[in-house]
CSV table of C-alpha atoms in Angstrom, one decimal:
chain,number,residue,atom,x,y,z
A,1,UNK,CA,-23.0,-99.3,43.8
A,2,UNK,CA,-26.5,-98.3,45.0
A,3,UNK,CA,-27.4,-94.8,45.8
A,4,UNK,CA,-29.6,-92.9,47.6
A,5,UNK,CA,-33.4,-93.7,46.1
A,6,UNK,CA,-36.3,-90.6,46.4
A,7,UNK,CA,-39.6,-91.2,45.3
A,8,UNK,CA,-41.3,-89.4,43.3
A,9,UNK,CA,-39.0,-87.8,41.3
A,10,UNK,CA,-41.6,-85.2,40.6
A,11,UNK,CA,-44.6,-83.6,42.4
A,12,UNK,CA,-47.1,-81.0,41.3
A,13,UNK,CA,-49.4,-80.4,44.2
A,14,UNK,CA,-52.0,-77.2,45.1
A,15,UNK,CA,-52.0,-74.8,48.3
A,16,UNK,CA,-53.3,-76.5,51.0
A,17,UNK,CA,-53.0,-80.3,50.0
A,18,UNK,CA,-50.6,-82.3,51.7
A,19,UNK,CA,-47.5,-84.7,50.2
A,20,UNK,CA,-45.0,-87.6,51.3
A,21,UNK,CA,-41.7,-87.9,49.9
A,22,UNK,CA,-39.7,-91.2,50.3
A,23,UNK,CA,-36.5,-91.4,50.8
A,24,UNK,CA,-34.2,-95.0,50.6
A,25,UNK,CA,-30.9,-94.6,52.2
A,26,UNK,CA,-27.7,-96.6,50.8
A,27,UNK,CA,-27.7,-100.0,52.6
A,28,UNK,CA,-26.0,-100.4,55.6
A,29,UNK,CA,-26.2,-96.6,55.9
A,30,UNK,CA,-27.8,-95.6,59.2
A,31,UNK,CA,-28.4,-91.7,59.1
A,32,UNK,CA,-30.7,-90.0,56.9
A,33,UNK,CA,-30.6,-86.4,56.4
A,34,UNK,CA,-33.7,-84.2,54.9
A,35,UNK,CA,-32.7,-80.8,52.7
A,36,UNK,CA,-35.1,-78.2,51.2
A,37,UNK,CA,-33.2,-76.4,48.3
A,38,UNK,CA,-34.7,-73.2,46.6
A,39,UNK,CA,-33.6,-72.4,43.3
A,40,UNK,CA,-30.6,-70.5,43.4
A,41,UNK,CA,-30.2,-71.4,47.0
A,42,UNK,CA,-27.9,-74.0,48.8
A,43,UNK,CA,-29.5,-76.9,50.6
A,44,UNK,CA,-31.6,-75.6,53.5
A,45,UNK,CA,-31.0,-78.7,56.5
A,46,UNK,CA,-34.6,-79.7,57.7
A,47,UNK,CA,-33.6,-82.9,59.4
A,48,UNK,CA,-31.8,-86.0,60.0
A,49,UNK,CA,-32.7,-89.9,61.9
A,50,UNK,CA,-29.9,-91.8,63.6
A,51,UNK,CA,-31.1,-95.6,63.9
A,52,UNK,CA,-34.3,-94.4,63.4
A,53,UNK,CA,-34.9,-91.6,66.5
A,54,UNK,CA,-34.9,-87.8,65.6
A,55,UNK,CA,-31.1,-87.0,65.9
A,56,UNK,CA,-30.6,-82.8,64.6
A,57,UNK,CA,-33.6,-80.3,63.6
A,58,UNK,CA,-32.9,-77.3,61.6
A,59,UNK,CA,-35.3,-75.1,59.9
A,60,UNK,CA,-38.3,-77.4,59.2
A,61,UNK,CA,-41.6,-75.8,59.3
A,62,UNK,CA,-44.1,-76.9,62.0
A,63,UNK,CA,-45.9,-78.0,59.1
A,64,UNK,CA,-43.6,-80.6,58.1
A,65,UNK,CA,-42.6,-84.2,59.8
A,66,UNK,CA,-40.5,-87.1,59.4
A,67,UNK,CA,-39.9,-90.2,60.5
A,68,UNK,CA,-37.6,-93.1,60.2
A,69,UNK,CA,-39.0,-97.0,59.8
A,70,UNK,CA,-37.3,-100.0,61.1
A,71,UNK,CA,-36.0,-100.9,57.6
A,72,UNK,CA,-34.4,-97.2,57.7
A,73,UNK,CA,-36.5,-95.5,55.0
A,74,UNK,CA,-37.7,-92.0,55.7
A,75,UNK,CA,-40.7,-89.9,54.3
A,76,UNK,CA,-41.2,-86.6,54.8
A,77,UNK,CA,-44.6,-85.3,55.3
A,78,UNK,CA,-45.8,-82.0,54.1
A,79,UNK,CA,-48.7,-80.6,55.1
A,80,UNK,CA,-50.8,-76.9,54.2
A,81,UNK,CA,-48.3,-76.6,51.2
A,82,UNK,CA,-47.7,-73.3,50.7
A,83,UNK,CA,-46.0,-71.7,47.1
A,84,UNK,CA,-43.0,-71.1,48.9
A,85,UNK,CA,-42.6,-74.8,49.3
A,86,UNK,CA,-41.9,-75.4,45.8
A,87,UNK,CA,-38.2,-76.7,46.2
A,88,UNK,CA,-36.3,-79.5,45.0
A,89,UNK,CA,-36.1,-81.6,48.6
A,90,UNK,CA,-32.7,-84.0,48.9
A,91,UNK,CA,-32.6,-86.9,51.0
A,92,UNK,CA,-29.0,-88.0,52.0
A,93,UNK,CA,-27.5,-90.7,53.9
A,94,UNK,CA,-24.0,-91.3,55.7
A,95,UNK,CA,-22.1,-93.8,57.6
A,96,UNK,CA,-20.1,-91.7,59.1
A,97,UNK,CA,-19.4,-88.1,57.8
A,98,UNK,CA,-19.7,-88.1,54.1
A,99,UNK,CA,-23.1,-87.7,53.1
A,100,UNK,CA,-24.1,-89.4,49.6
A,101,UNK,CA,-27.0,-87.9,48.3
A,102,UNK,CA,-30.2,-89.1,46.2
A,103,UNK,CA,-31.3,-87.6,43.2
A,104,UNK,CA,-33.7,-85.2,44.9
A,105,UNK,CA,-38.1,-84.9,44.6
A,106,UNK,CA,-39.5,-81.7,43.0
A,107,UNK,CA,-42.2,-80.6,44.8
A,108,UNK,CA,-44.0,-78.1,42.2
A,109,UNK,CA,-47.0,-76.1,44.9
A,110,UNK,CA,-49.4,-74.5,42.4
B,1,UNK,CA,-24.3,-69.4,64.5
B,2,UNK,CA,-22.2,-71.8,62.4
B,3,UNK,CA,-21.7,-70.3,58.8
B,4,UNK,CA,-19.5,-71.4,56.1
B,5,UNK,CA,-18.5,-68.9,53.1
B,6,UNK,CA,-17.7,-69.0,49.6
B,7,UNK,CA,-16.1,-67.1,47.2
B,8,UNK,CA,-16.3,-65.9,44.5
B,9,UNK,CA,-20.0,-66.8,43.8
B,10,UNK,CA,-20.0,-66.8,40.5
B,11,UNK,CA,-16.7,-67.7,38.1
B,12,UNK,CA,-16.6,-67.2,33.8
B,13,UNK,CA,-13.1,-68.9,32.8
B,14,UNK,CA,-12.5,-70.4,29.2
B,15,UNK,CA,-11.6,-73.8,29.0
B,16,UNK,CA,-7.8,-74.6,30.3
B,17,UNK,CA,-7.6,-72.1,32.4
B,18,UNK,CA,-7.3,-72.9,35.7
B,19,UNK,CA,-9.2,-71.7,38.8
B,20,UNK,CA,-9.4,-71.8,42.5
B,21,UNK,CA,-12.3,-71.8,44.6
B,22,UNK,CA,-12.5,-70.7,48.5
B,23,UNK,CA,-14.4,-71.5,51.4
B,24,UNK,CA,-14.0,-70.7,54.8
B,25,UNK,CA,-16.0,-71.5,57.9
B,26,UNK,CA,-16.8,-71.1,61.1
B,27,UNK,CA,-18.5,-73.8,62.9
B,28,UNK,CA,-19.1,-75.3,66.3
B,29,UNK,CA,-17.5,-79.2,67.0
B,30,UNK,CA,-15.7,-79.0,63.2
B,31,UNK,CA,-15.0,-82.6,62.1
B,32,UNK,CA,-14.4,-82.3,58.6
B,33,UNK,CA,-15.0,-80.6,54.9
B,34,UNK,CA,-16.5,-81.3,51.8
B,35,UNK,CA,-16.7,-80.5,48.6
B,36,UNK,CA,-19.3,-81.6,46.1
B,37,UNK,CA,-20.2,-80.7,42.4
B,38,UNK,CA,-23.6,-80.2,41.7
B,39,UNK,CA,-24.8,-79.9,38.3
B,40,UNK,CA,-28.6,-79.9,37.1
B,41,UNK,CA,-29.1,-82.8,39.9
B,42,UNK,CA,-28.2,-83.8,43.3
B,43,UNK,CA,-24.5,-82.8,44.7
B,44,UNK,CA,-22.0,-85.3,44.1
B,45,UNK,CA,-19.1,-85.7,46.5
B,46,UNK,CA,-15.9,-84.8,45.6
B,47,UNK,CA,-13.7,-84.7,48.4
B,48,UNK,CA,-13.8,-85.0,52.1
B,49,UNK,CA,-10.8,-83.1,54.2
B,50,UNK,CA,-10.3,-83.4,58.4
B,51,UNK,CA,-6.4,-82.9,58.3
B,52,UNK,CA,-4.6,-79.6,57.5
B,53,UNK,CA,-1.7,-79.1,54.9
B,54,UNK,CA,-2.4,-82.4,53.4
B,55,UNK,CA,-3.6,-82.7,49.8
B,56,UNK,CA,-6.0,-85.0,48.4
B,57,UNK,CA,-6.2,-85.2,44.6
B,58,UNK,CA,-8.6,-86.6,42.0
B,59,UNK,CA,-7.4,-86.1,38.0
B,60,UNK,CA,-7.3,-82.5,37.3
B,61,UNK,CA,-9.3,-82.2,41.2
B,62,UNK,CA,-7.1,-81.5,44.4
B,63,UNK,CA,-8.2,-80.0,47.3
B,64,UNK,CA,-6.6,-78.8,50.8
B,65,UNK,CA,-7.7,-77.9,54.2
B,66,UNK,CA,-6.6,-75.3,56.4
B,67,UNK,CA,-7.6,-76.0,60.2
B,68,UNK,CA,-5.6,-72.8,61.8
B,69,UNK,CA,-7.4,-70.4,59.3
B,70,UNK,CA,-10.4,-72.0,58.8
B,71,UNK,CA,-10.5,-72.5,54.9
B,72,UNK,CA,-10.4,-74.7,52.1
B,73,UNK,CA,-9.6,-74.6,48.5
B,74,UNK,CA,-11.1,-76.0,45.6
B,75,UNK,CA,-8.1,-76.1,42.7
B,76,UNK,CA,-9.5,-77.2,39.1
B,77,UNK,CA,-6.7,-77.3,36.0
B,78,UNK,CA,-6.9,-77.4,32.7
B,79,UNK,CA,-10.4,-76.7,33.0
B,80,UNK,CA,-13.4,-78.6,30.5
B,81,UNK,CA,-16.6,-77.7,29.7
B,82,UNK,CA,-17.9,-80.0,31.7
B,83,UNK,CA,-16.7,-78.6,35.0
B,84,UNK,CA,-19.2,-76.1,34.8
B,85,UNK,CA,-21.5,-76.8,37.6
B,86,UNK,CA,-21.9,-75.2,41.3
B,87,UNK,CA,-19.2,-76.7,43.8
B,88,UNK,CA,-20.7,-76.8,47.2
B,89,UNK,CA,-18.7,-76.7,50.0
B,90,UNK,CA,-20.0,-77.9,53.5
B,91,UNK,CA,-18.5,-78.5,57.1
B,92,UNK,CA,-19.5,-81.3,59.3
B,93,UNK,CA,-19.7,-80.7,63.1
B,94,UNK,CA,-21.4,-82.2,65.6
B,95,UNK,CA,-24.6,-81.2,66.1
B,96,UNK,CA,-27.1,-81.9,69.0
B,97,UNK,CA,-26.9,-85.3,70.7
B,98,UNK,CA,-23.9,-85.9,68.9
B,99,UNK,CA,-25.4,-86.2,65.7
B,100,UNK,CA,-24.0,-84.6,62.5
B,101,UNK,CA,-24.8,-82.0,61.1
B,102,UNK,CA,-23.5,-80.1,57.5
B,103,UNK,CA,-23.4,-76.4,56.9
B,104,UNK,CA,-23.3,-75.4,53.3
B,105,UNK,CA,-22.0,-72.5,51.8
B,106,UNK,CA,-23.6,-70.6,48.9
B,107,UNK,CA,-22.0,-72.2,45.9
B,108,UNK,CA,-19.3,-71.3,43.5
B,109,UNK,CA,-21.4,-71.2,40.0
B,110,UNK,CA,-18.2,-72.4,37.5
B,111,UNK,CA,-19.2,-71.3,33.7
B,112,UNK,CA,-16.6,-72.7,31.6
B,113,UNK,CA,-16.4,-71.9,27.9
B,114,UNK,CA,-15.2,-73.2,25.2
């Protein structure tokens, strides 16, 4: 069965530079959820689309936007990394209240 | 503020014992609860639970919900190495405009050896 797809897998970026992660939801799927997770932490909710409109906001920095495209991809855009934004960021998508999620970007700020 | 808890945080058992993992919550607009596994990867789901007292198993997996007290457990037998992971356990409520939203917990970290 297909899963959630994130591209790229990995990232190594510097302070200051900017990145966009992609995130591919399970077809037919038609909510997409953004989560920062620090190591040793438990996903941190940033985001989440419903049919492509802005649906919750949690603790996403100012810095950081998202959007949903009519096909129902969604890319996160980071910008002013900081050190502290070195995380492993999941993408996860749901028909209804399970949320399936992808194999996750690491974003490496240096 | 919606929270969800989990204890213990940290569990060292030698393979076939078996062990039992909690999680309670407190959230606004609860739908349901779930459980995943996560290893060196993404969680994997495991179980989903909106009814209380009833049971849902998968091999050497079960898991039940609790609405009046506002917990879960996570029971693993016969335990394998390959257990060890973090189980993450998360409630969905709705969040705003009806959306959902899921609160995680901090993790069980499950070390099982041999």
């Amino acid at each position: 069965a297909a899963g959630v797809i994130q591209s790229p897998r990995h990232l190594i970026k510097e302070k200051r530079e900017t990145a966009t992660l992609k995130c591919y939801p399970i077809p037919r799927h038609d909510t997409v959820y953004w989560y920062q997770q620090g190591p040793g932490q438990d996903p941190q909710f940033l985001i989440s689309f419903y049919e492509k409109m802005q649906s919750d906001k949690g603790s996403i920095p100012d810095r950081f936007s998202a959007q949903q495209f009519s096909d129902y991809h969604s890319e996160l855009n980071m910008s002013s990394l900081e050190l502290g934004d070195s995380a492993l960021y999941f993408c996860a998508s749901s028909l209804s209240y399970t949320q399936y999620f992808g194999p996750g970007t690491r974003l490496t700020v240096l | 503020e919606d929270k969800v808890v989990q204890s213990p945080l940290s569990l060292v058992v030698h393979e076939g014992d078996t062990v039992t993992l909690n999680c309670s919550y407190e959230v606004t607009n609860f739908r349901s609860l779930l459980w995943y596994k996560q290893e060196k990867k993404a969680p994997t789901f495991l179980f989903m639970l909106t009814s209380s007292g009833i049971e849902k198993k998968s091999g050497r997996l079960s898991s039940i919900l609790d609405k009046k007290e506002l917990f879960s457990i996570l029971n693993i037998t016969a335990t394998q190495t390959g257990d060890s992971a973090v189980y993450l356990c998360a409630a969905t409520a709705l969040g705003i405009q009806g959306a959902q939203k899921l609160v995680f917990g901090q993790g069980t970290r499950l070390t099982i050896n041999p």
